[in-house]
Tab-separated table of C-alpha atoms in Angstrom:
chain	number	residue	atom	x	y	z
A	1	MET	CA	6.778	11.271	-12.402
A	2	GLY	CA	9.372	8.792	-11.321
A	3	ALA	CA	9.587	5.536	-13.258
A	4	GLY	CA	10.221	2.161	-11.705
A	5	GLY	CA	13.930	2.541	-12.413
A	6	ASP	CA	13.971	5.822	-10.498
A	7	VAL	CA	12.363	4.104	-7.518
A	8	LEU	CA	15.038	1.410	-7.541
A	9	GLN	CA	17.819	3.973	-7.900
A	10	ALA	CA	16.472	5.953	-4.946
A	11	LEU	CA	16.489	2.792	-2.865
A	12	ASN	CA	19.951	1.832	-4.148
A	13	ILE	CA	18.617	-1.505	-5.434
A	14	SER	CA	20.020	-3.212	-8.520
A	15	LYS	CA	17.623	-3.323	-11.450
A	16	ALA	CA	16.108	-6.556	-12.698
A	17	LYS	CA	16.029	-7.350	-16.424
A	18	VAL	CA	12.279	-7.887	-16.225
A	19	ALA	CA	9.636	-5.892	-14.356
A	20	VAL	CA	5.852	-6.119	-14.293
A	21	LEU	CA	3.564	-3.190	-13.566
A	22	PHE	CA	1.756	-4.962	-10.776
A	23	SER	CA	-1.629	-4.169	-9.224
A	24	GLY	CA	-2.236	-7.698	-7.994
A	25	GLY	CA	-5.053	-8.117	-10.496
A	26	LEU	CA	-5.646	-11.169	-12.652
A	27	ASP	CA	-3.772	-10.090	-15.792
A	28	CYS	CA	-0.518	-8.919	-14.243
A	29	THR	CA	-0.374	-11.778	-11.735
A	30	VAL	CA	-0.772	-14.420	-14.449
A	31	LEU	CA	1.859	-12.610	-16.542
A	32	ALA	CA	4.283	-12.553	-13.614
A	33	ARG	CA	3.625	-16.233	-12.896
A	34	LEU	CA	4.344	-17.200	-16.521
A	35	LEU	CA	7.546	-15.153	-16.468
A	36	GLY	CA	8.534	-17.108	-13.384
A	37	ASP	CA	8.408	-20.272	-15.493
A	38	ILE	CA	10.068	-18.797	-18.581
A	39	LEU	CA	13.066	-16.913	-17.171
A	40	THR	CA	16.271	-18.690	-16.266
A	41	ALA	CA	16.844	-19.764	-12.683
A	42	GLY	CA	18.214	-17.009	-10.464
A	43	GLU	CA	16.733	-14.207	-12.589
A	44	LYS	CA	14.839	-11.785	-10.353
A	45	ILE	CA	11.502	-10.246	-11.294
A	46	ASP	CA	10.432	-6.816	-10.068
A	47	LEU	CA	6.754	-6.254	-9.342
A	48	ILE	CA	6.201	-2.486	-9.499
A	49	ASN	CA	3.112	-1.493	-7.539
A	50	VAL	CA	1.950	2.113	-7.896
A	51	ALA	CA	-0.249	3.854	-5.316
A	52	PHE	CA	-1.506	7.407	-5.771
A	53	GLU	CA	-2.139	9.708	-2.825
A	54	ASN	CA	-5.825	10.528	-2.475
A	55	PRO	CA	-6.167	13.953	-0.781
A	56	ARG	CA	-9.707	13.208	0.375
A	57	ILE	CA	-8.568	10.043	2.162
A	58	ALA	CA	-5.422	11.805	3.404
A	59	GLY	CA	-7.582	14.391	5.153
A	60	GLN	CA	-9.456	11.645	6.977
A	61	PHE	CA	-6.191	9.968	8.002
A	62	VAL	CA	-4.863	13.232	9.456
A	63	LYS	CA	-7.947	13.498	11.653
A	64	GLN	CA	-7.396	9.891	12.764
A	65	LYS	CA	-3.692	10.644	13.449
A	66	ARG	CA	-2.559	7.877	11.127
A	67	THR	CA	0.785	7.827	9.295
A	68	VAL	CA	1.471	9.028	5.762
A	69	LEU	CA	2.458	5.496	4.766
A	70	ASP	CA	-1.019	4.246	5.706
A	71	ILE	CA	-2.476	6.405	2.922
A	72	TYR	CA	-0.650	4.341	0.325
A	73	GLU	CA	-0.798	0.970	2.052
A	74	GLU	CA	-4.592	1.123	2.166
A	75	CYS	CA	-4.958	1.848	-1.547
A	76	PRO	CA	-6.909	-1.055	-3.112
A	77	ASP	CA	-4.120	-1.843	-5.598
A	78	ARG	CA	-1.510	-1.883	-2.826
A	79	ILE	CA	-3.610	-4.347	-0.818
A	80	THR	CA	-4.244	-6.681	-3.761
A	81	GLY	CA	-0.646	-6.261	-4.913
A	82	ARG	CA	0.840	-7.425	-1.635
A	83	ARG	CA	-1.638	-10.305	-1.463
A	84	ALA	CA	-0.780	-11.482	-4.988
A	85	PHE	CA	2.937	-11.039	-4.245
A	86	GLU	CA	2.616	-13.471	-1.347
A	87	GLU	CA	0.764	-15.918	-3.595
A	88	LEU	CA	3.532	-15.773	-6.201
A	89	GLU	CA	6.131	-16.444	-3.514
A	90	GLU	CA	4.158	-19.495	-2.433
A	91	CYS	CA	3.747	-20.773	-6.013
A	92	CYS	CA	7.360	-20.160	-7.042
A	93	PRO	CA	9.502	-20.064	-3.880
A	94	GLU	CA	12.679	-20.624	-5.902
A	95	ARG	CA	12.104	-17.433	-7.917
A	96	ARG	CA	13.342	-14.123	-6.507
A	97	TRP	CA	10.371	-11.780	-6.505
A	98	ARG	CA	10.798	-8.125	-5.492
A	99	PHE	CA	7.793	-5.997	-4.577
A	100	ILE	CA	8.601	-2.377	-5.464
A	101	ALA	CA	6.156	0.044	-3.819
A	102	ALA	CA	5.993	3.335	-5.750
A	103	ASN	CA	4.106	6.053	-3.848
A	104	ILE	CA	2.999	9.036	-5.944
A	105	LEU	CA	2.011	12.323	-4.294
A	106	PHE	CA	-1.205	13.959	-5.479
A	107	SER	CA	0.710	17.205	-6.012
A	108	GLU	CA	3.077	15.373	-8.363
A	109	THR	CA	0.187	13.877	-10.311
A	110	SER	CA	-1.465	17.291	-10.610
A	111	ALA	CA	1.752	19.068	-11.620
A	112	HIS	CA	2.197	16.796	-14.652
A	113	LYS	CA	-1.448	16.524	-15.651
A	114	ASP	CA	-1.412	18.957	-18.603
A	115	THR	CA	1.614	17.215	-20.105
A	116	VAL	CA	0.067	13.768	-19.689
A	117	VAL	CA	-3.260	14.888	-21.189
A	118	ALA	CA	-1.472	16.320	-24.232
A	119	LEU	CA	0.580	13.156	-24.763
A	120	MET	CA	-2.369	10.765	-24.501
A	121	ALA	CA	-4.639	12.630	-26.962
A	122	PRO	CA	-7.071	11.831	-28.544
A	123	HIS	CA	-8.018	9.701	-25.502
A	124	ASN	CA	-9.744	11.938	-22.987
A	125	THR	CA	-11.395	9.982	-20.163
A	126	GLU	CA	-10.442	9.746	-16.500
A	127	MET	CA	-9.683	6.057	-17.089
A	128	ASP	CA	-7.234	6.921	-19.888
A	129	LEU	CA	-5.589	9.524	-17.656
A	130	SER	CA	-5.168	7.057	-14.800
A	131	ILE	CA	-3.459	4.551	-17.100
A	132	ALA	CA	-1.300	7.238	-18.734
A	133	ASN	CA	-0.201	8.552	-15.323
A	134	THR	CA	1.357	5.215	-14.411
A	135	PRO	CA	5.149	5.757	-14.206
A	136	VAL	CA	6.468	3.448	-16.918
A	137	GLN	CA	8.264	4.318	-20.129
A	138	ASP	CA	6.281	2.190	-22.611
A	139	LYS	CA	2.532	1.615	-22.694
A	140	CYS	CA	0.140	0.080	-25.197
A	141	ASP	CA	-2.725	2.034	-26.734
A	142	PHE	CA	-5.830	1.234	-24.678
A	143	HIS	CA	-9.497	1.934	-25.310
A	144	VAL	CA	-12.651	0.356	-23.908
A	145	ASP	CA	-16.087	0.437	-25.512
A	146	ASP	CA	-19.189	-1.656	-24.844
A	147	GLU	CA	-18.440	-4.228	-27.554
A	148	LEU	CA	-14.812	-4.639	-26.504
A	149	TYR	CA	-15.720	-4.847	-22.829
A	150	GLY	CA	-18.077	-7.735	-23.622
A	151	GLY	CA	-15.151	-9.514	-25.272
A	152	ILE	CA	-12.935	-8.782	-22.289
A	153	LYS	CA	-15.434	-10.411	-19.938
A	154	ALA	CA	-15.467	-13.562	-22.065
A	155	ALA	CA	-11.661	-13.687	-22.199
A	156	LYS	CA	-11.456	-13.194	-18.435
A	157	ARG	CA	-13.218	-16.504	-17.912
A	158	VAL	CA	-10.451	-18.304	-19.791
A	159	LEU	CA	-7.754	-16.348	-17.971
A	160	ARG	CA	-9.258	-17.226	-14.596
A	161	LEU	CA	-9.117	-20.925	-15.482
A	162	VAL	CA	-5.471	-20.513	-16.509
A	163	ALA	CA	-4.698	-18.762	-13.217
A	164	ASP	CA	-6.327	-21.592	-11.293
A	165	ASP	CA	-4.236	-24.172	-13.176
A	166	LEU	CA	-1.098	-22.169	-12.350
A	167	GLY	CA	-1.905	-22.329	-8.643
A	168	LEU	CA	-3.015	-18.701	-8.431
A	169	HIS	CA	-6.308	-19.460	-6.727
A	170	GLY	CA	-6.594	-16.040	-5.099
A	171	ALA	CA	-5.867	-14.133	-8.306
A	172	ALA	CA	-8.299	-16.361	-10.217
A	173	ARG	CA	-11.090	-15.066	-8.005
A	174	GLU	CA	-10.007	-11.426	-7.988
A	175	LYS	CA	-12.667	-9.094	-9.360
A	176	LYS	CA	-11.967	-7.138	-12.531
A	177	ARG	CA	-11.403	-3.596	-11.261
A	178	ALA	CA	-9.869	-1.529	-14.086
A	179	ILE	CA	-12.877	0.723	-14.636
A	180	GLN	CA	-13.705	0.852	-10.927
A	181	PHE	CA	-10.089	1.734	-10.099
A	182	CYS	CA	-10.082	4.601	-12.560
A	183	ALA	CA	-13.361	5.819	-11.100
A	184	ARG	CA	-11.702	5.994	-7.667
A	185	THR	CA	-8.788	7.914	-9.177
A	186	ALA	CA	-11.205	10.352	-10.784
A	187	LYS	CA	-12.944	10.875	-7.429
A	188	MET	CA	-9.813	12.112	-5.663
A	189	GLN	CA	-11.263	15.619	-5.641
A	190	SER	CA	-14.890	15.058	-6.545
A	191	GLY	CA	-16.958	12.165	-5.257
A	192	HIS	CA	-19.273	12.107	-8.290
A	193	VAL	CA	-16.940	11.331	-11.211
A	194	LYS	CA	-16.867	8.058	-13.148
A	195	GLY	CA	-13.777	6.514	-14.769
A	196	THR	CA	-15.443	6.734	-18.198
A	197	ALA	CA	-16.160	10.460	-17.773
A	198	ALA	CA	-14.286	13.119	-19.730
A	199	ILE	CA	-11.216	14.478	-17.959
A	200	GLN	CA	-11.763	17.149	-15.358
A	201	THR	CA	-9.282	19.869	-14.501
A	202	PHE	CA	-7.571	19.515	-11.119
A	203	LYS	CA	-7.632	22.739	-9.139
A	204	GLN	CA	-4.649	23.195	-6.883
A	205	LYS	CA	-5.475	24.662	-3.495
């Protein structure tokens, strides 16, 4: 799947030295805001927002005679991403922020699934697959269990206070959606799959 650099090349846009994989959630928005303070003046920051085509939703949109672009623009991460992007522009108007919308076809996701599953082993949940599918070159190892998730919830409280102090009042109140997001990704073909469930096999029609 195309990486952020490929998206920029296709659009004939010069690359920034720093980019943030950007869903508009609390973590990435705080990170972007801190980078806005750290980087030298005039340095642009790319906010790469990835939206995956959901064939179930696409079918509904076809019946409603809506555009292909609507499928991606109504993805939850695209909505929160654009909202957080506007908040960053308000907080740091002197910083050049660039919102890079990366739209990934379901057929492209499916075509690369076996390769992604092999590379991310031994992780094997729909949540792991969703994270591994994200088109970036470097990712950290990520695993969630009950004990760790309890720690995450405690840390989120601190991070929300930091976001509020940084002027990110909208992001500070954004719900934590990582597991819910991956559940939605898992439900692209079946409406009864959870993000923590073992990986299912996509069946191409």
